[in-house]
PDB file of C-alpha atoms in Angstrom:
ATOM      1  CA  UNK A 841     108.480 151.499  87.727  1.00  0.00           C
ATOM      2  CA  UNK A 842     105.683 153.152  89.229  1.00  0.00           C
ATOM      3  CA  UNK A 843     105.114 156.455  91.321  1.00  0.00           C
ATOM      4  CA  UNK A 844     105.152 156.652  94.683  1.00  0.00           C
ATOM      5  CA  UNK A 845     101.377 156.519  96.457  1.00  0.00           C
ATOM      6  CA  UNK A 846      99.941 158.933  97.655  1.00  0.00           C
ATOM      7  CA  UNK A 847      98.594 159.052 100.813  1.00  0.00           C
ATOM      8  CA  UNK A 848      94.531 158.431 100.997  1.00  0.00           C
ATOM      9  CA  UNK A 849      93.571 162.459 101.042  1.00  0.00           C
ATOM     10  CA  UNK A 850      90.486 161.533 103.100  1.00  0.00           C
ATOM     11  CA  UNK A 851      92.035 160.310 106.039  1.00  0.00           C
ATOM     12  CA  UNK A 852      92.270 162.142 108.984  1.00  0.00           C
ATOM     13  CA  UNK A 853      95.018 164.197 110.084  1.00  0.00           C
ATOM     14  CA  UNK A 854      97.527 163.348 112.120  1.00  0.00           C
ATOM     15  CA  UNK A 855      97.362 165.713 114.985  1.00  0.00           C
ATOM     16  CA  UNK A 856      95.327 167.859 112.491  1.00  0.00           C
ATOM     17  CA  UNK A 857      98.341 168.477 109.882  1.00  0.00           C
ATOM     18  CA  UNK A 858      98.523 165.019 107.822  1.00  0.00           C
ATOM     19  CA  UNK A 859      96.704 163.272 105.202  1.00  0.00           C
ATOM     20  CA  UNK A 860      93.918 166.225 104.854  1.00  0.00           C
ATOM     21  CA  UNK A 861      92.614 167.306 101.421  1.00  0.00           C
ATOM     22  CA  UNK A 862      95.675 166.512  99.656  1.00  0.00           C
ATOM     23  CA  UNK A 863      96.361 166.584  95.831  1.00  0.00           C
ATOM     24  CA  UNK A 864     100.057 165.105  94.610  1.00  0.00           C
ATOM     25  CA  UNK A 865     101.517 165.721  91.709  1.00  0.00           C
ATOM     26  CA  UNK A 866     102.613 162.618  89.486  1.00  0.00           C
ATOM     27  CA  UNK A 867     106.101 162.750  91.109  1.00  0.00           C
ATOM     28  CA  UNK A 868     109.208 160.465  89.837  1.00  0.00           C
ATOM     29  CA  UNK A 869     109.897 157.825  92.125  1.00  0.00           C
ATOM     30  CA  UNK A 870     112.600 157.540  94.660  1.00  0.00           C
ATOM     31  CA  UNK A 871     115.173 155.916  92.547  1.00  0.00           C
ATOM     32  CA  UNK A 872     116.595 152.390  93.385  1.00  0.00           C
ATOM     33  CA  UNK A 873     119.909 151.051  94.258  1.00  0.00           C
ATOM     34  CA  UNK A 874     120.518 150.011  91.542  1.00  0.00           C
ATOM     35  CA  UNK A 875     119.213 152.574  88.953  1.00  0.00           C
ATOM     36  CA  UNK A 876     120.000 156.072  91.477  1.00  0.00           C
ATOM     37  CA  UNK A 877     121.243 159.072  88.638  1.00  0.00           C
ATOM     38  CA  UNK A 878     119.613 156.935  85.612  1.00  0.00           C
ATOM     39  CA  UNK A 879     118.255 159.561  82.780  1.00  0.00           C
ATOM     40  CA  UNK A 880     114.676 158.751  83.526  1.00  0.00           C
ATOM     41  CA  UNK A 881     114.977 158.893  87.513  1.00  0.00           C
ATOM     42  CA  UNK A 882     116.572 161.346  90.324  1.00  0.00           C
ATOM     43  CA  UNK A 883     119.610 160.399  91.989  1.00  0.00           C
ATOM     44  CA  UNK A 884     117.843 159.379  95.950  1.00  0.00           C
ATOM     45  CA  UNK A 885     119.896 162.322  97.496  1.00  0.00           C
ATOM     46  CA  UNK A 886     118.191 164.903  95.240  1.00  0.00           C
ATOM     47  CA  UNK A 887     114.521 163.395  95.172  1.00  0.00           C
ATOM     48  CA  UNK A 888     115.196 163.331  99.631  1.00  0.00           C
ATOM     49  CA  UNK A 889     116.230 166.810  98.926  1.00  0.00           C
ATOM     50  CA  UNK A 890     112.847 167.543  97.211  1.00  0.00           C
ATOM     51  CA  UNK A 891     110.471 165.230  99.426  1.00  0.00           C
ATOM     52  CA  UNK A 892     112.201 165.277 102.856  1.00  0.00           C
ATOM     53  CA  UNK A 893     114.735 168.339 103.713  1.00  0.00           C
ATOM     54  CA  UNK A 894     112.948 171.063 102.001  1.00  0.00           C
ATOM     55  CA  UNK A 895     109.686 170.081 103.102  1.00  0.00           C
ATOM     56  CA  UNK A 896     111.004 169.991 106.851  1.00  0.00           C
ATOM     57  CA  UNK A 897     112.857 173.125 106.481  1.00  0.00           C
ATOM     58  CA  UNK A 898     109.385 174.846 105.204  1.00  0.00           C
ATOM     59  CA  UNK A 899     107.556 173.168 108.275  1.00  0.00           C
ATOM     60  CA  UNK A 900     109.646 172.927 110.703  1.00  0.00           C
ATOM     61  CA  UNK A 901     107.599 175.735 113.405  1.00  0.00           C
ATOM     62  CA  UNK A 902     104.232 173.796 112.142  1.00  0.00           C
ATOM     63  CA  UNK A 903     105.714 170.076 112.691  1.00  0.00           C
ATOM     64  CA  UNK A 904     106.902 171.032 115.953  1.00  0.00           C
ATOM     65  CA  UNK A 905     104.003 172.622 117.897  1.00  0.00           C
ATOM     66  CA  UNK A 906     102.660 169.129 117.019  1.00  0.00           C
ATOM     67  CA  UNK A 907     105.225 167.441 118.972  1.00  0.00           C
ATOM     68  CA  UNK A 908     105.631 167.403 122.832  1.00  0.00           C
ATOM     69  CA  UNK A 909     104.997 164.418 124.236  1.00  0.00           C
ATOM     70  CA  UNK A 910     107.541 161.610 124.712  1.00  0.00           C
ATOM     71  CA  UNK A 911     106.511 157.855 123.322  1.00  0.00           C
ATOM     72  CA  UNK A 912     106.220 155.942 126.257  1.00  0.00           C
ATOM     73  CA  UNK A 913     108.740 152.972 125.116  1.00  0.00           C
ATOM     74  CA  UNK A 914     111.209 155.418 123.973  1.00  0.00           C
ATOM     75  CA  UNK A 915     111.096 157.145 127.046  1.00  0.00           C
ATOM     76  CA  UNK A 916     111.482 154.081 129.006  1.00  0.00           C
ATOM     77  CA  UNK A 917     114.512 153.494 127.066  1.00  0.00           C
ATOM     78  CA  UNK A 918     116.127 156.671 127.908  1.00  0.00           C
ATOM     79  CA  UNK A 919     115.139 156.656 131.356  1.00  0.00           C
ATOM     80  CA  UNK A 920     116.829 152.902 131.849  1.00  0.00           C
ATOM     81  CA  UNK A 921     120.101 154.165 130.639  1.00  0.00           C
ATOM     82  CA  UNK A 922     122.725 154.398 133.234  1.00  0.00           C
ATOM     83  CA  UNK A 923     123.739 158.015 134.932  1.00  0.00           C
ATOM     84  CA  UNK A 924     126.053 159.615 133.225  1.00  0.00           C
ATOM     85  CA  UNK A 925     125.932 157.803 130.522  1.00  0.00           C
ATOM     86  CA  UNK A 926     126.706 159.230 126.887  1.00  0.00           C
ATOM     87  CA  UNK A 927     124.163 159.111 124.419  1.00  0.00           C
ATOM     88  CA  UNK A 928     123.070 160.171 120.736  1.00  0.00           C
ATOM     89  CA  UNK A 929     119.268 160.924 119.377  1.00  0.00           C
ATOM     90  CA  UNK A 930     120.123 161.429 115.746  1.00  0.00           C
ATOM     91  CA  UNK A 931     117.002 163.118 114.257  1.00  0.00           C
ATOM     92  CA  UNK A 932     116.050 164.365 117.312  1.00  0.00           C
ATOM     93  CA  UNK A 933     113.384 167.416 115.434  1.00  0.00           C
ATOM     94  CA  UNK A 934     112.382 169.819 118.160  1.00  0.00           C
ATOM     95  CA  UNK A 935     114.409 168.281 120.854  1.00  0.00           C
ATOM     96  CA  UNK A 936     111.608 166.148 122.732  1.00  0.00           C
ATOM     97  CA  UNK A 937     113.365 163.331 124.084  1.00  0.00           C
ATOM     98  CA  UNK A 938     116.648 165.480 124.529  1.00  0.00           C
ATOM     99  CA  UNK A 939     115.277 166.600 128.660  1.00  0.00           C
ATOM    100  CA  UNK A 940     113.761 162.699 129.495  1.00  0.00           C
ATOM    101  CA  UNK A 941     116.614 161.820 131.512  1.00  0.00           C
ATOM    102  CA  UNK A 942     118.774 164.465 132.875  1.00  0.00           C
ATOM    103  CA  UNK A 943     121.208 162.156 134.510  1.00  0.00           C
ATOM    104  CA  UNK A 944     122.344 161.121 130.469  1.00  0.00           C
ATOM    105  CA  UNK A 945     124.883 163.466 128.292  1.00  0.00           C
ATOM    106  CA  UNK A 946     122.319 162.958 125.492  1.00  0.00           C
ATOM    107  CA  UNK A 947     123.502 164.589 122.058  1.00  0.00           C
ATOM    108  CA  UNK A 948     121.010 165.676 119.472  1.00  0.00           C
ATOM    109  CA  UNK A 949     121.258 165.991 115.791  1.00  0.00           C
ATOM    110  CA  UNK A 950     118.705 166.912 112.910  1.00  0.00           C
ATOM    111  CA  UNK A 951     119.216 167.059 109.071  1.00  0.00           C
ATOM    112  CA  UNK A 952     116.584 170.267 109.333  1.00  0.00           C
ATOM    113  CA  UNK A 953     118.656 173.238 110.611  1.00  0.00           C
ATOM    114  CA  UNK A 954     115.221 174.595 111.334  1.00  0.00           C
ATOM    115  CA  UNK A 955     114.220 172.438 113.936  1.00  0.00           C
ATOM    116  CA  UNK A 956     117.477 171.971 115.321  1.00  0.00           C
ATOM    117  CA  UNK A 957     117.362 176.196 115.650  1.00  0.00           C
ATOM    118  CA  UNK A 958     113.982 175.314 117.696  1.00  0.00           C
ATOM    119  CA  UNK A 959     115.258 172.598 119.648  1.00  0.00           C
ATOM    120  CA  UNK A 960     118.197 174.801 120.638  1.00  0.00           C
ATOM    121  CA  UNK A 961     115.546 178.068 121.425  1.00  0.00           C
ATOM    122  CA  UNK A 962     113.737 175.796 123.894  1.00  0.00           C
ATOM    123  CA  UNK A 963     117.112 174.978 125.511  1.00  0.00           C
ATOM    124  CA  UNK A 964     116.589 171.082 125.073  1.00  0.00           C
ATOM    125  CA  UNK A 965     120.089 169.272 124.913  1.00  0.00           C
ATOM    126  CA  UNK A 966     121.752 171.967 126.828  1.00  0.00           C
ATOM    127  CA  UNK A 967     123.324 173.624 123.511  1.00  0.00           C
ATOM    128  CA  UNK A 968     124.604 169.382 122.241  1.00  0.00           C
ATOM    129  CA  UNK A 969     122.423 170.071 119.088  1.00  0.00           C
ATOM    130  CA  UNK A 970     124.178 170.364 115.741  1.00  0.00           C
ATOM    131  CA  UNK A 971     122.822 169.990 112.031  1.00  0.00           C
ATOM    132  CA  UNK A 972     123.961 166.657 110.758  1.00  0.00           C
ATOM    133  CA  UNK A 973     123.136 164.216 107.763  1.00  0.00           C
ATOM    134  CA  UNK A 974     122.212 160.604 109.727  1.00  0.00           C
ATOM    135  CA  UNK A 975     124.421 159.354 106.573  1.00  0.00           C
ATOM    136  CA  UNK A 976     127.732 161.089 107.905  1.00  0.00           C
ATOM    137  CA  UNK A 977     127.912 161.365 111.544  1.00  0.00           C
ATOM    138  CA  UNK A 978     129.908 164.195 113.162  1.00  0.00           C
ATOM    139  CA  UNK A 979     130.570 161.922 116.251  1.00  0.00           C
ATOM    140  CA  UNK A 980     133.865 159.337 116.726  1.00  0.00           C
ATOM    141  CA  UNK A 981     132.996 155.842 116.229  1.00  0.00           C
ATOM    142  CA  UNK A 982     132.677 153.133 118.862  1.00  0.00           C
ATOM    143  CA  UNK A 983     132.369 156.401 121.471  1.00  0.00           C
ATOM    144  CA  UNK A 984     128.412 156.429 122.935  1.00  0.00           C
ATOM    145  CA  UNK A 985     126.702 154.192 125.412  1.00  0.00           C
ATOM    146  CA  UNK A 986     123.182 154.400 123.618  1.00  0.00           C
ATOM    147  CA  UNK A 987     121.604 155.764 120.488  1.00  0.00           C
ATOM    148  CA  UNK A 988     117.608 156.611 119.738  1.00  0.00           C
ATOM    149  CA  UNK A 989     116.848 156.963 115.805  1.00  0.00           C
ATOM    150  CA  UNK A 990     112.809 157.860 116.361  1.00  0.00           C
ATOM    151  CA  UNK A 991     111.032 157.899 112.852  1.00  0.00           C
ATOM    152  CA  UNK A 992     113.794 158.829 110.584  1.00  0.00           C
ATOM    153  CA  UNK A 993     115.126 155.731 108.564  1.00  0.00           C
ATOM    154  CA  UNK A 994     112.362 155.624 106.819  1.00  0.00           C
ATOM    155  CA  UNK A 995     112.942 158.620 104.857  1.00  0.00           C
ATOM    156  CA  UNK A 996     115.486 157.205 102.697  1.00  0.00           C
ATOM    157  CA  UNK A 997     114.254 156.703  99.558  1.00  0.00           C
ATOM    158  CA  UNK A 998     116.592 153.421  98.946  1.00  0.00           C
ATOM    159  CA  UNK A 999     117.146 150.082 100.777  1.00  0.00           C
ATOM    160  CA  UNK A1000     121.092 150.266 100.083  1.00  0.00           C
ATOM    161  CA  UNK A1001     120.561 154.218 101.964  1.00  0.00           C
ATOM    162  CA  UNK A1002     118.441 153.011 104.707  1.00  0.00           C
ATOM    163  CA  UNK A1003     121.024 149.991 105.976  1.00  0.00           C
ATOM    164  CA  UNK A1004     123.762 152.679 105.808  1.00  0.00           C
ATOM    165  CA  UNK A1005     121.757 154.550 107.918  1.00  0.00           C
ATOM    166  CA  UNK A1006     121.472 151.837 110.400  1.00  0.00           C
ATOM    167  CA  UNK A1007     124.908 151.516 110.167  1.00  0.00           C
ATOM    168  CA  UNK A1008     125.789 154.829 110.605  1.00  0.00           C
ATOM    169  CA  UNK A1009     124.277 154.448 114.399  1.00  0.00           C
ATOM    170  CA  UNK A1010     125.771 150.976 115.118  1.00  0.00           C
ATOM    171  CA  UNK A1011     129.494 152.414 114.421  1.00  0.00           C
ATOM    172  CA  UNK A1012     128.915 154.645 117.157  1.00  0.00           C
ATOM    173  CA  UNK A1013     128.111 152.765 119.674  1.00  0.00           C
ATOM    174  CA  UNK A1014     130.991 151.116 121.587  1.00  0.00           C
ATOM    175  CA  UNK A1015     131.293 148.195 121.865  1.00  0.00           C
ATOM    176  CA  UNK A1016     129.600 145.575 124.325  1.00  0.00           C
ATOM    177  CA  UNK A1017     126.306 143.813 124.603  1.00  0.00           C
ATOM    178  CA  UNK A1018     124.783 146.517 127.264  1.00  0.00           C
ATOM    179  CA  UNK A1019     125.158 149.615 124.345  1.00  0.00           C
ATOM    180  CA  UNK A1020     121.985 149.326 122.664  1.00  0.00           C
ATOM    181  CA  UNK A1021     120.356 151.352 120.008  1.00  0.00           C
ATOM    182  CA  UNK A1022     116.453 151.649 119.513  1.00  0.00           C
ATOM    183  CA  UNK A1023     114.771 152.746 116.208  1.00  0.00           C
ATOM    184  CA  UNK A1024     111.575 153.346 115.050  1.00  0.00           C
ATOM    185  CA  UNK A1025     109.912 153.440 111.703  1.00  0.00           C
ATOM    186  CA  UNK A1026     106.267 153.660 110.115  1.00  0.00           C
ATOM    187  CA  UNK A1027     104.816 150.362 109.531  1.00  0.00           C
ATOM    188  CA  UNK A1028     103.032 149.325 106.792  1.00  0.00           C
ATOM    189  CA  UNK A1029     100.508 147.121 108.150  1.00  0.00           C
ATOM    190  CA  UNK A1030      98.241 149.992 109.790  1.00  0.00           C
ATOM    191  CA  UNK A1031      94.802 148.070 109.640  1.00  0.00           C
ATOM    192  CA  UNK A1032      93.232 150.353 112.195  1.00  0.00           C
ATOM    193  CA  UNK A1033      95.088 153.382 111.632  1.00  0.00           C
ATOM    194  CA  UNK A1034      93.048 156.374 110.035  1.00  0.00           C
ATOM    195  CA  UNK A1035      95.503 156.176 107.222  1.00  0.00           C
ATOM    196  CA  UNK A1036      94.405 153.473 106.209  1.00  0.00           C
ATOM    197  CA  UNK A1037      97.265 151.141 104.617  1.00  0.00           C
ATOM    198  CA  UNK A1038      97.748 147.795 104.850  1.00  0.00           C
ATOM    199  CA  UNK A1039      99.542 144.969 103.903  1.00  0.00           C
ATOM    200  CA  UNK A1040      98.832 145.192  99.825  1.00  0.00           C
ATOM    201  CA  UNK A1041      99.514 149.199  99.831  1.00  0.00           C
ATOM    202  CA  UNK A1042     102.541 150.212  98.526  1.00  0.00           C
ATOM    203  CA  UNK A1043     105.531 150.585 100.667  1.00  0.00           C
ATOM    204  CA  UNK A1044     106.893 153.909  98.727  1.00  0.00           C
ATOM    205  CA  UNK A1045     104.633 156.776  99.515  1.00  0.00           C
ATOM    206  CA  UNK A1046     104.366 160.490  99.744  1.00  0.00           C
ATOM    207  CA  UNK A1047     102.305 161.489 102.486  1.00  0.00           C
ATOM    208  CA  UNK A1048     100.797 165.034 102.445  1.00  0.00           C
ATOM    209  CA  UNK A1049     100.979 168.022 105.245  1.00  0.00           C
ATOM    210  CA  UNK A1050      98.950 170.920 104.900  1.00  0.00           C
ATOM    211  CA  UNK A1051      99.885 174.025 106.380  1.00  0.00           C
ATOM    212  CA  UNK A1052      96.965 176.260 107.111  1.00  0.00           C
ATOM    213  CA  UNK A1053      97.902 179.595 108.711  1.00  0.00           C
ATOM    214  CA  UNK A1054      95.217 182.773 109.180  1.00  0.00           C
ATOM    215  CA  UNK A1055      95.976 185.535 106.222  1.00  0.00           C
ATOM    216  CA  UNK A1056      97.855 183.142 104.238  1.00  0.00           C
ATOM    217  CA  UNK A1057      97.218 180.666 101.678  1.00  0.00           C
ATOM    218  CA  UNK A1058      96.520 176.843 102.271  1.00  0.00           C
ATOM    219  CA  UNK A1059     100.354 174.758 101.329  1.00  0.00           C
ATOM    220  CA  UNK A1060     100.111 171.556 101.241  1.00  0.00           C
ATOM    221  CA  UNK A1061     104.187 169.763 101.111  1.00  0.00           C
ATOM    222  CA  UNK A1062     104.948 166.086 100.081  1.00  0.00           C
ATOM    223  CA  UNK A1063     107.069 164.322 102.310  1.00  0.00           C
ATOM    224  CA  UNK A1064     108.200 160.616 101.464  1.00  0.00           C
ATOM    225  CA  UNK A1065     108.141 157.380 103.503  1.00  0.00           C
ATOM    226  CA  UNK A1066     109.006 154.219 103.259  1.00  0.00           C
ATOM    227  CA  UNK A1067     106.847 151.644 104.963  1.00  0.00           C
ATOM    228  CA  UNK A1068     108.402 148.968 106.383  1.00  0.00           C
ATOM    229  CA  UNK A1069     106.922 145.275 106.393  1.00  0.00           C
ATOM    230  CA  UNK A1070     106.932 143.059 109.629  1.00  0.00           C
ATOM    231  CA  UNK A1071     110.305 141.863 109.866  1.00  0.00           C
ATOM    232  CA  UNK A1072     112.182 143.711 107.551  1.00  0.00           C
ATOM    233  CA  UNK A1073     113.808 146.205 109.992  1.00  0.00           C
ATOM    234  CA  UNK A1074     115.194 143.461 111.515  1.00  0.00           C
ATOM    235  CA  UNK A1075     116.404 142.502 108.184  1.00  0.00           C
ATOM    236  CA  UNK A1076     118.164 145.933 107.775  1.00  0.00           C
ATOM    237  CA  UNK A1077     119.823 145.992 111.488  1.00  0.00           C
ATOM    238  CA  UNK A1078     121.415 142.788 110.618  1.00  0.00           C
ATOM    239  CA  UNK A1079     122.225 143.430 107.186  1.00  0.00           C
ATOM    240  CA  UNK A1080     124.143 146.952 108.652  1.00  0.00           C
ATOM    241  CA  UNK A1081     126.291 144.875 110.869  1.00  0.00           C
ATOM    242  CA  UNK A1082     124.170 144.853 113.862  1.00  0.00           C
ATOM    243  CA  UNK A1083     121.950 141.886 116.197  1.00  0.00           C
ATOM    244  CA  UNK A1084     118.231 142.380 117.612  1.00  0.00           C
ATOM    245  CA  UNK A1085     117.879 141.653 120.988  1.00  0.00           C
ATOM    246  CA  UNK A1086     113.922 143.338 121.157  1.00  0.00           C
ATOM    247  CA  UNK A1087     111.674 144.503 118.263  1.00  0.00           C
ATOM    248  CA  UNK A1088     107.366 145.008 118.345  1.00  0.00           C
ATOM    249  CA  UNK A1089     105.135 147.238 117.017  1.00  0.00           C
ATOM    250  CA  UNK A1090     103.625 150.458 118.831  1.00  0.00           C
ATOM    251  CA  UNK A1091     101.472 153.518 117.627  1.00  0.00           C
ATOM    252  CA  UNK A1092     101.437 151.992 113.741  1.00  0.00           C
ATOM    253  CA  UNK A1093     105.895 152.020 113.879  1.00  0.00           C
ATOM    254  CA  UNK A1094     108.097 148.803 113.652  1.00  0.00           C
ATOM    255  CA  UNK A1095     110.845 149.170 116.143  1.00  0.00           C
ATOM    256  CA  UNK A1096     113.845 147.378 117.316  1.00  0.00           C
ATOM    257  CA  UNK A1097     116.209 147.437 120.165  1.00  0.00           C
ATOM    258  CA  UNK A1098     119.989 146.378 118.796  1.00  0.00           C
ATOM    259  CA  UNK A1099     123.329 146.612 119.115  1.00  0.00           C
ATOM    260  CA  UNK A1100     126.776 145.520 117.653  1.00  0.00           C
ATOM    261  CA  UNK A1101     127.013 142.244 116.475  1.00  0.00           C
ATOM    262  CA  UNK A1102     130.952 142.539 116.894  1.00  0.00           C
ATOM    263  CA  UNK A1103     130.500 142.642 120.491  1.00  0.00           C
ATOM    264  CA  UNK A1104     134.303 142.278 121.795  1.00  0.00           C
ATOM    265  CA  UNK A1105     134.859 144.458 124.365  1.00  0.00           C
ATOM    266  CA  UNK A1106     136.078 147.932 124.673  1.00  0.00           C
ATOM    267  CA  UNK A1107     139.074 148.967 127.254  1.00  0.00           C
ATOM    268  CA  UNK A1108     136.834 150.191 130.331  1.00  0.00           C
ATOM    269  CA  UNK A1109     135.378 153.775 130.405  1.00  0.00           C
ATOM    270  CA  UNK A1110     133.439 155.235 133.459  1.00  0.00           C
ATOM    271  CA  UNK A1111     129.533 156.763 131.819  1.00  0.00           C
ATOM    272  CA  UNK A1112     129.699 160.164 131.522  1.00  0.00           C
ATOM    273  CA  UNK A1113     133.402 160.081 130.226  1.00  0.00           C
ATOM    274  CA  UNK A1114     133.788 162.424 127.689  1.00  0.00           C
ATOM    275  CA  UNK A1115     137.641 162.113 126.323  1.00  0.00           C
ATOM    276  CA  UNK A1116     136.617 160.108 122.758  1.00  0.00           C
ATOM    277  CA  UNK A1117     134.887 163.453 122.122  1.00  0.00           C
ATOM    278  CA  UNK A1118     137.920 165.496 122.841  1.00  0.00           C
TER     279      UNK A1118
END
């Protein structure tokens, strides 16, 4: 087994932060399913530890004066949902999509308690932030109207982890075919993308960000992704227990639009009723 790639160093930043002047170390791989705790390899919640949570804690005030403005698909999503309806945006960062519809109880939650301390600064959600591992959701299940999961699967370092993530967002959506979840996660095939992968690069990568601050030394922090092929999102929605009614491809991300494959309906709630959180 191989280590991750690394990122081409000479590709242009994104936003100025990513893929600049970068030098990884030969890291261990993100272990497998099937192999997770072996001698050789780290377990996939301590190598995430390593290559996701600690890098975002470190970053966090960096990352998010890089992020402001809403995708337009994802805020189209939001803004379609009905008034008062009950929502979740787990991995929400900074809080950016948390103010697109004000007429939605929209719920945030981050693995980074330092960007969910920003989010909460800037008064996005209206204090419905909390820290929260995507793997173990604090909210009852079958108890939201909609979900958003905006580029966070993809830091899972295992397929077996990434459906279970997937999953994770289906349970708490209630049933019926008009609760829908949308997710987005980097693509692979980004033939006219500065970073410059493609279908043959490898789909288990570290991708650099370089933190350059006046008076202090140049860091430069190692952040994993997986890359998903065309179609295999849709592979993981339905392998999680869920049914694609929309998926494409915008700014170099896969996403889908799903829901609950075990559509029977729920006993009728008003949106914007808030007892299954009582």
């Amino acid at each position: 087994m191989t280590s991750p790639a690394v990122s081409n160093p000479a590709a242009a930043a994104e936003e100025g932060q990513e893929g600049v002047s970068a030098t990884a170390r030969d890291e261990q791989p993100p272990a497998s399913s099937a192999t997770a705790g072996g001698a050789d390899e780290p377990a996939p919640e301590a190598y995430e530890d390593a290559h996701v949570h600690a890098v975002y804690e470190a970053i966090a005030p960096h990352f998010s004066s890089t992020r402001h403005k809403p995708w337009p698909l994802v805020a189209d999503f939001l803004l379609a949902q009905r008034p008062g309806s009950i929502g979740l945006d787990v991995g929400c960062g900074n809080g950016k999509y948390l103010c697109v519809n004000r007429a939605v109880h929209l719920l945030g939650s981050d693995r980074s308690a330092a960007l969910v301390r920003l989010a909460a600064a800037e008064g996005r959600g209206l204090g419905h932030v909390v820290v929260a591992d995507g793997l173990a959701l604090p909210y009852r299940a079958a108890a939201v109207d909609f979900v958003v999961s905006i580029a966070v699967v993809h830091h899972l370092s295992t397929r077996a982890r990434r459906r279970d993530a997937i999953a994770a967002l289906l349970r708490c959506l209630r049933p019926g075919p008009d609760a829908r979840a949308l997710v987005y996660v980097w693509a692979l095939e980004q033939g006219g993308s500065r970073r410059g992968w493609h279908e043959g690069s490898e789909q288990d990568t570290l991708v650099p960000w370089v933190m350059r601050s006046k008076g202090a030394p140049e860091a430069t922090y190692q952040r994993y992704y997986h890359l998903y092929r065309q179609g295999e999102l849709e592979d993981d929605v339905c392998a999680a227990g869920g049914s694609v009614l929309e998926s494409g491809y915008e700014r170099d991300n896969w996403w889908v639009v799903c829901n609950r494959s075990d559509n029977a309906e729920e006993p009728h709630r008003e949106p914007g009723d808030q007892s299954q959180f009582e």
